[in-house]
CSV table of C-alpha atoms in Angstrom, one decimal:
chain,number,residue,atom,x,y,z
A,1,GLU,CA,11.1,15.1,8.2
A,2,ALA,CA,10.4,15.2,4.5
A,3,GLY,CA,8.1,12.5,3.1
A,4,VAL,CA,8.4,10.2,0.1
A,5,ALA,CA,8.6,12.3,-3.0
A,6,GLN,CA,7.4,11.1,-6.4
A,7,SER,CA,7.3,12.7,-9.9
A,8,PRO,CA,5.6,13.3,-12.1
A,9,ARG,CA,2.2,13.4,-10.4
A,10,TYR,CA,0.3,12.7,-13.7
A,11,LYS,CA,1.3,11.3,-17.0
A,12,ILE,CA,-0.7,10.6,-20.2
A,13,ILE,CA,0.9,8.6,-22.9
A,14,GLU,CA,-0.2,6.5,-25.9
A,15,LYS,CA,0.1,2.8,-25.9
A,16,ARG,CA,3.5,1.4,-27.0
A,17,GLN,CA,5.2,4.6,-25.7
A,18,SER,CA,7.7,4.5,-22.8
A,19,VAL,CA,7.4,6.2,-19.4
A,20,ALA,CA,9.5,6.6,-16.3
A,21,PHE,CA,8.6,7.4,-12.7
A,22,TRP,CA,10.9,8.7,-10.1
A,23,CYS,CA,10.9,8.2,-6.3
A,24,ASN,CA,13.0,9.7,-3.5
A,25,PRO,CA,12.4,7.9,-0.2
A,26,ILE,CA,12.6,9.3,3.3
A,27,SER,CA,16.2,9.9,4.3
A,28,GLY,CA,17.7,6.8,6.0
A,29,HIS,CA,15.1,4.4,4.8
A,30,ALA,CA,16.9,1.4,3.3
A,31,THR,CA,13.8,-0.4,2.0
A,32,LEU,CA,11.9,0.9,-1.0
A,33,TYR,CA,8.7,-0.4,-2.6
A,34,TRP,CA,6.9,0.2,-5.9
A,35,TYR,CA,3.2,-0.6,-6.0
A,36,GLN,CA,0.7,-0.6,-8.8
A,37,GLN,CA,-2.9,0.4,-7.8
A,38,ILE,CA,-5.6,-0.1,-10.4
A,39,LEU,CA,-8.8,1.8,-9.8
A,40,GLY,CA,-11.0,0.1,-7.2
A,41,GLN,CA,-8.3,-2.3,-6.1
A,42,GLY,CA,-5.7,-2.4,-3.3
A,43,PRO,CA,-2.0,-1.7,-4.1
A,44,LYS,CA,-0.1,-4.6,-5.7
A,45,LEU,CA,3.6,-4.9,-5.0
A,46,LEU,CA,5.7,-4.7,-8.1
A,47,ILE,CA,9.2,-4.7,-6.7
A,48,GLN,CA,11.0,-4.3,-3.3
A,49,PHE,CA,14.5,-3.1,-2.8
A,50,GLN,CA,16.7,-3.5,0.2
A,51,ASN,CA,19.4,-0.8,-0.3
A,52,ASN,CA,20.6,-1.5,-3.9
A,53,GLY,CA,19.4,-5.1,-4.1
A,54,VAL,CA,16.1,-6.6,-5.2
A,55,VAL,CA,14.4,-8.8,-2.6
A,56,ASP,CA,11.1,-9.4,-4.4
A,57,ASP,CA,10.1,-8.7,-8.0
A,58,SER,CA,7.9,-11.7,-8.5
A,59,GLN,CA,4.9,-9.6,-9.7
A,60,LEU,CA,6.9,-7.3,-11.9
A,61,PRO,CA,6.1,-7.9,-15.6
A,62,LYS,CA,9.7,-8.1,-16.6
A,63,ASP,CA,9.0,-8.1,-20.3
A,64,ARG,CA,8.0,-4.4,-20.1
A,65,PHE,CA,8.7,-3.1,-16.6
A,66,SER,CA,12.1,-2.4,-15.1
A,67,ALA,CA,13.3,-0.7,-12.0
A,68,GLU,CA,16.6,0.4,-10.5
A,69,ARG,CA,17.8,1.9,-7.3
A,70,LEU,CA,21.2,3.4,-7.7
A,71,LYS,CA,23.3,4.1,-4.7
A,72,GLY,CA,20.5,2.8,-2.4
A,73,VAL,CA,18.6,6.1,-2.5
A,74,ASP,CA,16.4,7.3,-5.4
A,75,SER,CA,14.6,4.8,-7.6
A,76,THR,CA,13.2,4.8,-11.1
A,77,LEU,CA,10.4,2.6,-12.5
A,78,LYS,CA,10.2,2.3,-16.3
A,79,ILE,CA,7.5,0.9,-18.6
A,80,GLN,CA,8.4,0.1,-22.2
A,81,PRO,CA,6.3,-0.3,-24.1
A,82,ALA,CA,3.1,0.7,-22.3
A,83,LYS,CA,-0.2,-1.1,-22.7
A,84,LEU,CA,-3.7,0.1,-22.0
A,85,GLU,CA,-3.9,-2.1,-18.9
A,86,ASP,CA,-1.0,-0.3,-17.3
A,87,SER,CA,-3.3,2.6,-16.6
A,88,ALA,CA,-3.1,2.9,-12.8
A,89,VAL,CA,-1.6,4.8,-9.9
A,90,TYR,CA,2.1,3.9,-9.2
A,91,LEU,CA,2.9,4.3,-5.5
A,92,CYS,CA,6.3,4.4,-4.0
A,93,ALA,CA,6.9,3.6,-0.3
A,94,SER,CA,9.8,3.4,2.0
A,95,SER,CA,10.6,2.0,5.4
A,96,ARG,CA,13.5,1.7,7.8
A,97,PHE,CA,15.4,-1.6,8.0
A,98,ARG,CA,16.3,-2.7,11.5
A,99,GLY,CA,17.3,-6.3,10.7
A,100,GLN,CA,15.9,-9.4,9.1
A,101,GLY,CA,12.4,-10.3,10.4
A,102,VAL,CA,11.8,-6.8,11.9
A,103,ARG,CA,8.9,-5.0,10.3
A,104,GLU,CA,8.7,-1.2,10.1
A,105,THR,CA,5.8,0.9,9.0
A,106,GLN,CA,5.8,1.9,5.3
A,107,TYR,CA,5.5,5.5,4.4
A,108,PHE,CA,3.8,6.3,1.0
A,109,GLY,CA,4.4,9.0,-1.5
A,110,PRO,CA,1.4,10.7,-3.3
A,111,GLY,CA,1.7,8.4,-6.3
A,112,THR,CA,1.9,9.0,-10.1
A,113,ARG,CA,-1.4,8.6,-12.0
A,114,LEU,CA,-0.7,7.1,-15.4
A,115,LEU,CA,-3.3,7.0,-18.2
A,116,VAL,CA,-2.4,5.0,-21.3
A,117,LEU,CA,-4.5,5.9,-24.4
B,1,LYS,CA,-2.8,-18.5,-2.3
B,2,GLN,CA,-2.6,-15.6,0.2
B,3,GLU,CA,-5.5,-13.2,-0.3
B,4,VAL,CA,-7.0,-10.3,1.7
B,5,THR,CA,-10.6,-9.3,1.3
B,6,GLN,CA,-12.6,-6.5,2.8
B,7,ILE,CA,-16.3,-6.0,3.4
B,8,PRO,CA,-18.2,-3.9,2.7
B,9,ALA,CA,-16.8,-2.4,-0.4
B,10,ALA,CA,-18.5,0.9,0.3
B,11,LEU,CA,-20.3,2.3,3.3
B,12,SER,CA,-22.3,5.5,3.9
B,13,VAL,CA,-23.2,6.5,7.4
B,14,PRO,CA,-24.6,9.7,9.1
B,15,GLU,CA,-22.2,11.7,11.2
B,16,GLY,CA,-21.8,10.6,14.8
B,17,GLU,CA,-22.5,6.9,14.1
B,18,ASN,CA,-20.1,4.2,15.2
B,19,LEU,CA,-19.0,1.8,12.5
B,20,VAL,CA,-17.0,-1.4,11.8
B,21,LEU,CA,-14.9,-2.3,8.8
B,22,ASN,CA,-14.0,-5.9,8.2
B,23,CYS,CA,-10.8,-7.5,6.8
B,24,SER,CA,-10.3,-11.2,6.2
B,25,PHE,CA,-7.1,-13.1,5.2
B,26,THR,CA,-6.6,-16.6,4.0
B,27,ASP,CA,-3.2,-17.4,5.4
B,28,SER,CA,-3.1,-17.0,9.2
B,29,ALA,CA,0.7,-17.1,9.4
B,30,ILE,CA,1.0,-13.3,9.4
B,31,TYR,CA,3.7,-11.2,10.8
B,32,ASN,CA,1.5,-8.1,11.4
B,33,LEU,CA,-1.6,-6.4,10.1
B,34,GLN,CA,-1.9,-2.8,9.3
B,35,TRP,CA,-4.8,-0.4,8.6
B,36,PHE,CA,-4.3,2.4,6.1
B,37,ARG,CA,-6.3,5.4,5.1
B,38,GLN,CA,-6.3,6.7,1.5
B,39,ASP,CA,-7.7,10.1,0.5
B,40,PRO,CA,-8.6,10.7,-3.2
B,41,GLY,CA,-5.5,11.5,-5.2
B,42,LYS,CA,-3.1,10.9,-2.3
B,43,GLY,CA,-0.9,8.2,-1.0
B,44,LEU,CA,-1.6,5.9,2.0
B,45,THR,CA,-1.4,6.9,5.6
B,46,SER,CA,-0.8,4.3,8.3
B,47,LEU,CA,-3.5,4.3,11.0
B,48,LEU,CA,-2.8,1.3,13.2
B,49,LEU,CA,-0.4,-1.6,13.1
B,50,ILE,CA,-1.1,-4.8,15.1
B,51,GLN,CA,1.7,-7.3,15.6
B,52,SER,CA,0.7,-11.0,15.3
B,53,SER,CA,1.1,-11.5,19.0
B,54,GLN,CA,-1.3,-8.6,19.8
B,55,ARG,CA,-5.1,-8.7,20.0
B,56,GLU,CA,-5.9,-5.0,19.4
B,57,GLN,CA,-4.5,-1.5,19.0
B,58,THR,CA,-6.1,1.9,19.8
B,59,SER,CA,-5.5,5.4,18.5
B,60,GLY,CA,-8.0,8.1,19.4
B,61,ARG,CA,-11.4,7.1,18.0
B,62,LEU,CA,-9.9,4.1,16.2
B,63,ASN,CA,-9.7,0.6,17.5
B,64,ALA,CA,-8.4,-2.3,15.5
B,65,SER,CA,-8.7,-5.9,16.6
B,66,LEU,CA,-6.9,-9.1,15.3
B,67,ASP,CA,-8.0,-12.7,15.4
B,68,LYS,CA,-5.3,-14.7,13.7
B,69,SER,CA,-7.0,-18.1,14.2
B,70,SER,CA,-10.1,-17.0,12.3
B,71,GLY,CA,-8.1,-14.8,9.8
B,72,ARG,CA,-10.0,-11.6,10.6
B,73,SER,CA,-9.5,-8.1,11.7
B,74,THR,CA,-11.9,-5.3,12.4
B,75,LEU,CA,-11.5,-1.5,12.4
B,76,TYR,CA,-13.9,0.2,14.7
B,77,ILE,CA,-14.4,4.0,14.3
B,78,ALA,CA,-16.3,5.7,17.0
B,79,ALA,CA,-18.4,8.8,16.6
B,80,SER,CA,-17.7,9.2,12.9
B,81,GLN,CA,-17.0,12.6,11.4
B,82,PRO,CA,-17.2,13.9,7.8
B,83,GLY,CA,-13.4,14.1,7.9
B,84,ASP,CA,-13.3,10.3,8.2
B,85,SER,CA,-14.5,10.0,4.7
B,86,ALA,CA,-11.8,8.1,2.8
B,87,THR,CA,-10.9,4.6,1.6
B,88,TYR,CA,-9.7,2.3,4.3
B,89,LEU,CA,-7.2,-0.5,3.4
B,90,CYS,CA,-6.1,-3.5,5.3
B,91,ALA,CA,-2.6,-4.9,4.7
B,92,VAL,CA,-1.2,-8.1,5.9
B,93,SER,CA,2.5,-8.7,6.3
B,94,TYR,CA,4.1,-12.1,5.6
B,95,GLY,CA,7.6,-13.4,5.0
B,96,THR,CA,10.5,-14.2,7.2
B,97,SER,CA,13.6,-12.6,5.7
B,98,TYR,CA,11.8,-9.7,4.2
B,99,ASP,CA,8.4,-7.9,4.4
B,100,LYS,CA,5.8,-9.3,1.9
B,101,VAL,CA,2.7,-7.2,2.2
B,102,ILE,CA,-0.6,-8.0,0.6
B,103,PHE,CA,-3.3,-5.3,0.5
B,104,GLY,CA,-7.1,-5.8,0.5
B,105,PRO,CA,-9.2,-3.9,-2.0
B,106,GLY,CA,-10.4,-1.3,0.5
B,107,THR,CA,-13.7,0.0,1.9
B,108,SER,CA,-14.8,3.4,0.7
B,109,LEU,CA,-16.4,5.3,3.6
B,110,SER,CA,-18.6,8.3,3.3
B,111,VAL,CA,-19.8,10.1,6.4
B,112,ILE,CA,-22.7,12.3,5.8
B,113,PRO,CA,-23.0,15.6,7.8
């Protein structure tokens, strides 16, 4: 079974530029998560999708971050414009959905390391 | 506020030693608790998942315990090996209709040959 794929693996941009990250979850996984992990900290959930719909985006800085998951498969996370404090690793994870209240293990991709200069 | 903390932040031990990593959470109304491993430059790998109704889970040299009432979990690693060197993260799951996961900051483990 193929794992969660992410691209690019590394990205360096200047502040105020825009950047986009792509995630392809494990086949059949209905739930998709985007996390931000700042150096020395644990991952922080930015947005969670259930198929096409958003179930939690309470910690997504909506003035600059956006995410979409078309057709309930691949997802894209965008930052526009980027700030210095956005430098972090952006992790994508996916899990099966077996019904409300049922928790499944999350499988993580390798992450995209973003450096904003 | 739901928070997860882990101590120590870093740990260095000689090969072969048994060790314990600690995780604390402020809201005891958890659904489950999971321990992950993160190697440098890589994503997270799930090690053990403990449901809220369970007290412990074991996998090989790893044993995780859960005490909901005190808001604590421990990860016990027996006979540590250099290959165990990594960051270990504790993640607590909340929520009813969907999975709200909060991660701790992690413990960086170094096992010296």
